[in-house]
Amino acid sequence: MIELTYTRAADAADAIRRAGAENAKYLGGGTNLVDLMRETVEVPAALVDVTGLPGEIEETSDGGLMIGAAARNTAVAAHPKVRSRYPMLTRAIVAGASAQIRNMATVGGNLLQRTRCTYFYDTDGSRCNKRTPGAGCDAIEGFNRYHAILGASPACVATHPSDMCVALAALDAVVHLRSAYGERTVALCDLHRLPGDRPDVETVLEPGELITGVQLPLSPIARHSTYRKVRDRSSYAFALVSVAAALELDGDTIADARVALGGVAAKPWRAWRAEETLRGQPPTEETFLQAADAELAEARPLAGNTFKVDLARRTLAAVLQELTEGVR
Ligand SMILES: Cc1cc2nc3c(=O)[nH]c(=O)nc-3n(C[C@H](O)[C@H](O)[C@H](O)COP(=O)(O)OP(=O)(O)OC[C@H]3O[C@@H](n4cnc5c(N)ncnc54)[C@H](O)[C@@H]3O)c2cc1C
């Protein structure tokens, strides 16, 4: 039996103080952390429950939204202002997990959920540099259907599993953080790290840093947005490839675009090159495929997931086509 303490934080300051204990972890809905503890991938000595911290969804002075980190995924997806102003976010959240899990899962926990690479979970016999730095990576030569095609390294080819984070990356969301040293903000696109030679360091968070909220800026383009997830089954399956996109047309020209990809990298992948390729061009299939090609030019698939490059290309083009038809 592994002993641990459980306490419930009264507020952010209390949570940070309690998390100062050695080997402490914040506990959101527990839908990922508890599984990782069962598999002994994570072995915290203290759990600090942060579900009693603010989880409201409130309008900001610039017309955006501020979502408390303890907001449950279901509450975010169902919120009328999220549904009308940021439909890609609602669609991304409901594409993930199951209703029961979304009822438990918090925004803070969703951001920091860990990869679903099977070798990462297999503490009995698999080598994993993310779990044990320097051990090696069995996924590179193993079952890598779900693994990264962009931004991977010889040390790690795992992907980030969150659907919600893909939409947040496309929406230029900002993550609010608090620690014993003060408060700061980080763009969602900069929160997660690519693996390099330290795949065990997954985010730019400092030890003990608490996520207090996620801010969605005012984004008129996001009203016309969507999320599409391609997976092996229609529920309880993580993305092979997913696309979050928003499009703004000015007559027969693409005035602006936001695009992010999921299931392709260790972080939600903002498709900056695709966006750049789209702006100022006619909204045709040719343009959409050129944008996808620009983004995927540096894709390095593995033996088990070469199909993902074409899947990402075609999914991106199809989503942009769907958005174009919605405008006309
Ligand atoms: C069967 C199954 C299927 C799933 N399918 C999908 C899917 O298709 N798509 C998808 O996106 N997700 C899926 N998930 C994952 C699910 O979305 C995550 O488990 C969930 O979002 C995690 O949120 P949580 O609040 O339960 O986090 P927890 O498990 O409580 O915590 C996760 C991590 O976040 C940290 N943490 C929590 N809150 C904070 C905070 N405020 N500040 C700092 N650190 C914090 C914890 O310490 C821990 O490291 C699935 C999960 C299961 C079990």
Coordinates of C-alpha atoms and ligand atoms in Angstrom, one line a residue:
M1 CA 0.0 0.0 0.0
I2 CA 1.2 3.5 -0.9
E3 CA 0.4 6.1 1.8
L4 CA -0.7 9.6 0.8
T5 CA -2.5 12.5 2.3
Y6 CA -5.6 14.2 0.9
T7 CA -6.6 17.7 1.7
R8 CA -9.1 20.1 0.1
A9 CA -7.9 23.7 -0.6
A10 CA -10.1 26.5 0.6
D11 CA -8.7 29.0 -1.9
A12 CA -5.8 29.5 -4.3
A13 CA -3.4 30.7 -1.6
D14 CA -4.3 27.7 0.5
A15 CA -3.8 25.3 -2.4
I16 CA -0.3 26.7 -3.2
R17 CA 0.7 26.5 0.4
R18 CA -0.4 22.9 0.7
A19 CA 1.2 22.0 -2.6
G20 CA 4.5 23.1 -1.1
A21 CA 4.7 19.7 0.6
E22 CA 7.2 17.3 -0.9
N23 CA 5.8 15.4 -3.9
A24 CA 2.4 17.0 -3.8
K25 CA 0.0 17.1 -6.7
Y26 CA -3.1 19.1 -7.4
L27 CA -6.2 17.0 -7.8
G28 CA -9.0 18.1 -10.2
G29 CA -11.7 15.6 -11.2
G30 CA -9.1 12.9 -10.9
T31 CA -10.0 11.3 -14.2
N32 CA -6.4 11.1 -15.4
L33 CA -4.3 11.5 -12.2
V34 CA -6.1 8.7 -10.4
D35 CA -5.6 6.3 -13.3
L36 CA -1.9 7.2 -13.4
M37 CA -1.7 6.5 -9.7
R38 CA -3.4 3.1 -10.1
E39 CA -0.7 2.3 -12.7
T40 CA 2.0 3.7 -10.4
V41 CA 3.1 6.1 -13.2
E42 CA 2.5 8.8 -10.7
V43 CA 3.1 8.3 -7.0
P44 CA 2.3 11.5 -5.2
A45 CA 2.7 11.7 -1.4
A46 CA 0.0 14.4 -1.0
L47 CA -3.1 15.3 -3.1
V48 CA -4.5 18.8 -2.8
D49 CA -8.0 18.9 -4.1
V50 CA -8.6 22.1 -6.1
T51 CA -12.2 21.5 -7.2
G52 CA -13.5 23.9 -4.6
L53 CA -11.6 26.8 -6.3
P54 CA -13.4 29.2 -8.6
G55 CA -15.0 27.6 -11.6
E56 CA -17.2 30.3 -12.9
I57 CA -17.4 31.4 -16.5
E58 CA -17.5 35.2 -16.6
E59 CA -17.5 37.9 -19.3
T60 CA -14.3 40.0 -19.4
S61 CA -14.2 43.8 -20.0
D62 CA -13.0 43.3 -23.6
G63 CA -15.9 41.0 -24.5
G64 CA -14.1 37.7 -24.0
L65 CA -14.6 35.1 -21.3
M66 CA -12.7 34.1 -18.2
I67 CA -13.1 30.4 -17.2
G68 CA -12.2 29.4 -13.7
A69 CA -9.8 26.4 -13.7
A70 CA -12.2 24.3 -11.6
A71 CA -15.0 24.7 -14.2
R72 CA -16.1 21.2 -15.3
N73 CA -15.7 20.4 -19.0
T74 CA -19.5 19.9 -19.3
A75 CA -20.2 23.3 -17.9
V76 CA -17.8 25.0 -20.3
A77 CA -19.2 23.1 -23.4
A78 CA -22.8 23.9 -22.4
H79 CA -22.3 27.6 -21.6
P80 CA -24.5 29.7 -23.9
K81 CA -21.7 32.2 -24.5
V82 CA -19.2 29.5 -25.3
R83 CA -21.7 27.8 -27.7
S84 CA -22.5 31.0 -29.6
R85 CA -19.1 32.8 -29.6
Y86 CA -16.6 29.9 -29.6
P87 CA -18.5 26.9 -31.2
M88 CA -15.3 25.1 -31.9
L89 CA -14.6 24.9 -28.2
T90 CA -18.0 23.3 -27.4
R91 CA -17.5 20.8 -30.3
A92 CA -14.0 19.9 -29.1
I93 CA -15.0 19.3 -25.6
V94 CA -18.0 17.1 -26.5
A95 CA -15.8 15.1 -28.9
G96 CA -13.8 14.0 -25.9
A97 CA -14.2 11.1 -23.4
S98 CA -17.8 10.4 -22.2
A99 CA -20.5 12.5 -20.6
Q100 CA -19.6 11.1 -17.2
I101 CA -15.9 11.9 -17.5
R102 CA -16.7 15.4 -18.8
N103 CA -18.9 16.0 -15.8
M104 CA -15.9 15.3 -13.5
A105 CA -13.0 16.7 -15.6
T106 CA -11.9 20.2 -14.8
V107 CA -10.4 22.8 -17.2
G108 CA -7.1 22.8 -15.2
G109 CA -6.9 19.0 -15.3
N110 CA -7.7 18.8 -19.0
L111 CA -4.8 21.1 -19.8
L112 CA -2.4 19.0 -17.8
Q113 CA -3.7 15.5 -18.7
R114 CA -0.8 13.3 -19.8
T115 CA -0.2 11.3 -23.0
R116 CA -2.1 8.1 -23.7
C117 CA 1.0 6.4 -25.2
T118 CA 0.6 2.8 -24.1
Y119 CA 4.3 2.4 -23.4
F120 CA 4.1 5.4 -20.9
Y121 CA 1.4 3.5 -19.0
D122 CA 3.1 0.1 -19.1
T123 CA 5.3 0.3 -16.0
D124 CA 5.9 -3.5 -16.1
G125 CA 8.0 -3.9 -19.2
S126 CA 8.2 -0.9 -21.5
R127 CA 10.9 1.6 -21.8
C128 CA 9.7 5.2 -21.7
N129 CA 11.8 8.4 -21.5
K130 CA 8.9 10.4 -20.3
R131 CA 8.4 8.1 -17.4
T132 CA 12.0 7.3 -16.7
P133 CA 14.4 9.8 -18.3
G134 CA 17.2 8.1 -20.2
A135 CA 15.4 4.7 -20.3
G136 CA 14.7 4.7 -24.1
C137 CA 11.5 4.7 -26.1
D138 CA 9.7 1.6 -27.1
A139 CA 7.1 3.4 -29.2
I140 CA 9.5 4.5 -31.9
E141 CA 9.9 0.9 -33.2
G142 CA 6.7 -0.3 -31.6
F143 CA 2.9 0.3 -31.9
N144 CA 2.9 3.9 -33.0
R145 CA -0.4 4.4 -34.8
Y146 CA -1.5 7.2 -32.5
H147 CA 1.9 8.9 -32.2
A148 CA 3.3 12.2 -33.4
I149 CA 4.1 13.2 -36.9
L150 CA 5.2 16.8 -36.1
G151 CA 7.7 18.1 -33.5
A152 CA 8.8 14.7 -32.1
S153 CA 12.3 13.8 -31.1
P154 CA 14.5 10.7 -30.9
A155 CA 13.6 10.6 -27.2
C156 CA 9.8 10.7 -27.5
V157 CA 7.0 10.4 -30.1
A158 CA 4.0 10.7 -27.8
T159 CA 1.1 13.0 -28.5
H160 CA -1.0 15.3 -26.3
P161 CA -4.4 13.8 -26.0
S162 CA -6.6 16.8 -25.2
D163 CA -9.4 17.8 -27.7
M164 CA -10.2 20.9 -25.7
C165 CA -6.6 22.2 -25.9
V166 CA -6.7 22.1 -29.7
A167 CA -9.6 24.5 -29.8
L168 CA -8.0 26.7 -27.1
A169 CA -4.8 26.9 -29.2
A170 CA -6.7 28.1 -32.2
L171 CA -8.6 30.6 -30.0
D172 CA -5.4 32.3 -28.7
A173 CA -6.5 31.3 -25.2
V174 CA -4.4 32.6 -22.3
V175 CA -3.7 30.5 -19.2
H176 CA -3.6 32.2 -15.8
L177 CA -1.1 30.9 -13.3
R178 CA -0.4 31.5 -9.6
S179 CA 2.5 30.4 -7.4
A180 CA 4.1 31.5 -4.1
Y181 CA 6.0 34.0 -6.2
G182 CA 3.0 35.8 -7.8
E183 CA 0.8 35.5 -10.8
R184 CA 1.6 35.3 -14.5
T185 CA 0.0 34.4 -17.8
V186 CA 1.1 32.1 -20.6
A187 CA -0.4 31.7 -24.0
L188 CA -2.0 28.3 -24.4
C189 CA 0.2 27.8 -27.5
D190 CA 3.3 28.2 -25.2
L191 CA 2.1 26.1 -22.3
H192 CA 3.1 22.7 -23.5
R193 CA 6.6 21.8 -24.6
L194 CA 7.9 19.7 -27.5
P195 CA 9.9 16.8 -26.2
G196 CA 13.4 17.5 -27.3
D197 CA 15.7 15.5 -25.1
R198 CA 13.5 16.1 -22.0
P199 CA 10.1 14.6 -22.7
D200 CA 9.5 14.3 -19.0
V201 CA 9.2 18.1 -18.8
E202 CA 5.9 18.6 -20.5
T203 CA 4.9 22.2 -19.8
V204 CA 6.5 25.5 -18.8
L205 CA 4.9 25.4 -15.4
E206 CA 7.1 25.7 -12.4
P207 CA 6.8 23.2 -9.6
G208 CA 3.7 23.9 -7.5
E209 CA 2.3 26.5 -9.9
L210 CA -1.5 26.5 -10.0
I211 CA -3.6 27.0 -13.0
T212 CA -6.3 29.5 -11.9
G213 CA -8.2 30.1 -15.1
V214 CA -8.2 30.2 -18.9
Q215 CA -9.1 33.5 -20.7
L216 CA -10.7 33.5 -24.1
P217 CA -10.1 36.8 -25.9
L218 CA -12.8 38.5 -27.9
S219 CA -12.7 36.8 -31.3
P220 CA -15.3 37.6 -33.9
I221 CA -13.8 35.1 -36.3
A222 CA -14.4 32.3 -33.7
R223 CA -18.2 32.7 -34.2
H224 CA -17.7 30.9 -37.4
S225 CA -15.6 27.9 -36.3
T226 CA -15.8 24.2 -35.9
Y227 CA -13.9 21.1 -34.7
R228 CA -13.6 17.8 -36.4
K229 CA -12.1 14.7 -34.8
V230 CA -11.1 11.6 -36.7
R231 CA -10.8 8.5 -34.6
D232 CA -11.0 4.7 -34.7
R233 CA -14.4 4.6 -32.9
S234 CA -17.1 7.2 -32.4
S235 CA -16.7 7.4 -28.6
Y236 CA -14.1 6.6 -26.0
A237 CA -11.3 7.1 -28.5
F238 CA -8.6 9.7 -28.7
A239 CA -8.0 11.6 -31.9
L240 CA -5.9 10.1 -34.7
V241 CA -6.1 13.6 -36.2
S242 CA -8.3 16.5 -35.3
V243 CA -8.8 20.0 -36.7
A244 CA -10.0 23.2 -35.0
A245 CA -10.6 26.0 -37.5
A246 CA -12.3 29.3 -38.0
L247 CA -12.6 31.2 -41.3
E248 CA -13.5 34.8 -42.2
L249 CA -14.2 35.5 -45.9
D250 CA -14.3 38.9 -47.6
G251 CA -16.2 38.2 -50.8
D252 CA -14.2 35.6 -52.6
T253 CA -11.0 36.0 -50.5
I254 CA -10.0 34.5 -47.2
A255 CA -9.6 37.5 -44.9
D256 CA -8.4 35.6 -41.9
A257 CA -8.1 32.0 -40.5
R258 CA -7.4 30.2 -37.3
V259 CA -6.2 26.6 -37.5
A260 CA -4.9 24.1 -34.9
L261 CA -4.3 20.3 -35.2
G262 CA -4.7 17.6 -32.6
G263 CA -3.3 14.1 -32.4
V264 CA -0.2 15.0 -34.4
A265 CA 2.3 16.3 -31.8
A266 CA 3.3 16.5 -28.1
K267 CA 1.3 19.7 -27.9
P268 CA -1.8 21.1 -29.5
W269 CA -0.4 22.2 -32.8
R270 CA -1.2 25.7 -33.9
A271 CA -1.0 25.7 -37.7
W272 CA 0.6 29.1 -38.2
R273 CA 2.0 28.2 -41.7
A274 CA -1.4 27.0 -42.9
E275 CA -3.0 30.2 -41.7
E276 CA -0.4 32.3 -43.4
T277 CA -1.0 30.4 -46.7
L278 CA -4.7 30.9 -46.5
R279 CA -4.8 34.6 -46.0
G280 CA -5.6 36.6 -49.1
Q281 CA -6.3 33.5 -51.2
P282 CA -9.6 32.3 -52.8
P283 CA -11.4 29.7 -50.6
T284 CA -10.9 26.8 -53.0
E285 CA -9.9 23.2 -52.4
E286 CA -6.6 24.0 -54.1
T287 CA -5.9 26.7 -51.5
F288 CA -6.9 24.5 -48.6
L289 CA -4.7 21.6 -49.8
Q290 CA -1.8 24.1 -50.3
A291 CA -2.3 25.3 -46.7
A292 CA -2.3 21.8 -45.4
D293 CA 0.9 21.0 -47.4
A294 CA 2.6 24.0 -46.0
E295 CA 1.8 22.9 -42.5
L296 CA 2.7 19.3 -43.0
A297 CA 5.9 19.9 -45.0
E298 CA 8.0 18.9 -42.0
A299 CA 5.9 15.9 -40.9
R300 CA 8.1 12.9 -40.0
P301 CA 5.7 9.9 -39.7
L302 CA 6.6 6.6 -38.1
A303 CA 6.2 3.1 -39.6
G304 CA 2.7 2.8 -38.0
N305 CA 1.3 6.2 -38.8
T306 CA 2.3 7.3 -42.3
F307 CA -1.4 7.5 -43.1
K308 CA -1.7 10.4 -40.6
V309 CA 0.0 12.8 -43.0
D310 CA -2.6 12.4 -45.7
L311 CA -5.4 12.1 -43.1
A312 CA -4.4 15.5 -41.6
R313 CA -4.2 17.0 -45.1
R314 CA -7.6 15.8 -46.2
T315 CA -9.3 16.6 -42.8
L316 CA -8.0 20.1 -42.8
A317 CA -9.1 20.7 -46.4
A318 CA -12.6 19.2 -45.6
V319 CA -13.1 21.3 -42.5
L320 CA -12.1 24.5 -44.4
Q321 CA -14.5 23.5 -47.2
E322 CA -17.3 23.0 -44.6
L323 CA -16.7 26.4 -43.1
T324 CA -16.7 28.1 -46.5
E325 CA -20.0 26.5 -47.4
G326 CA -21.4 27.7 -44.1
V327 CA -20.6 31.3 -44.9
R328 CA -22.1 31.3 -48.4
Ligands
LIG1 C1 -11.8 6.6 -20.7 C2 -11.3 8.0 -20.9 C3 -11.4 8.5 -22.2 C4 -11.0 9.8 -22.4 N1 -11.1 10.4 -23.7 C5 -10.7 11.6 -23.9 C6 -10.8 12.2 -25.2 O1 -11.3 11.6 -26.2 N2 -10.4 13.5 -25.4 C7 -9.8 14.2 -24.3 O2 -9.5 15.4 -24.6 N3 -9.7 13.7 -23.1 C8 -10.1 12.4 -22.9 N4 -9.9 11.9 -21.7 C9 -9.2 12.6 -20.7 C10 -9.9 13.6 -19.8 O3 -10.3 14.7 -20.6 C11 -9.0 14.0 -18.7 O4 -8.8 12.9 -17.9 C12 -9.5 15.2 -18.0 O5 -9.7 16.3 -18.8 C13 -8.6 15.5 -16.8 O6 -9.2 16.5 -16.0 P1 -9.3 16.2 -14.4 O7 -9.9 17.4 -13.8 O8 -10.0 14.9 -14.1 O9 -7.7 16.2 -14.1 P2 -7.0 15.3 -13.0 O10 -6.9 13.9 -13.4 O11 -7.5 15.7 -11.6 O12 -5.5 16.0 -13.1 C14 -4.7 15.9 -14.3 C15 -3.4 16.7 -14.0 O13 -3.7 18.1 -13.9 C16 -3.2 18.6 -12.7 N5 -4.1 19.7 -12.2 C17 -5.4 19.6 -12.1 N6 -5.9 20.8 -11.8 C18 -4.9 21.7 -11.8 C19 -4.7 23.1 -11.5 N7 -5.8 23.9 -11.3 N8 -3.5 23.6 -11.6 C20 -2.4 22.9 -11.8 N9 -2.5 21.5 -12.1 C21 -3.7 20.9 -12.0 C22 -3.1 17.4 -11.8 O14 -2.1 17.5 -10.8 C23 -2.7 16.3 -12.8 O15 -1.3 16.3 -13.0 C24 -10.4 10.6 -21.4 C25 -10.3 10.0 -20.1 C26 -10.7 8.8 -19.9 C27 -10.5 8.2 -18.5

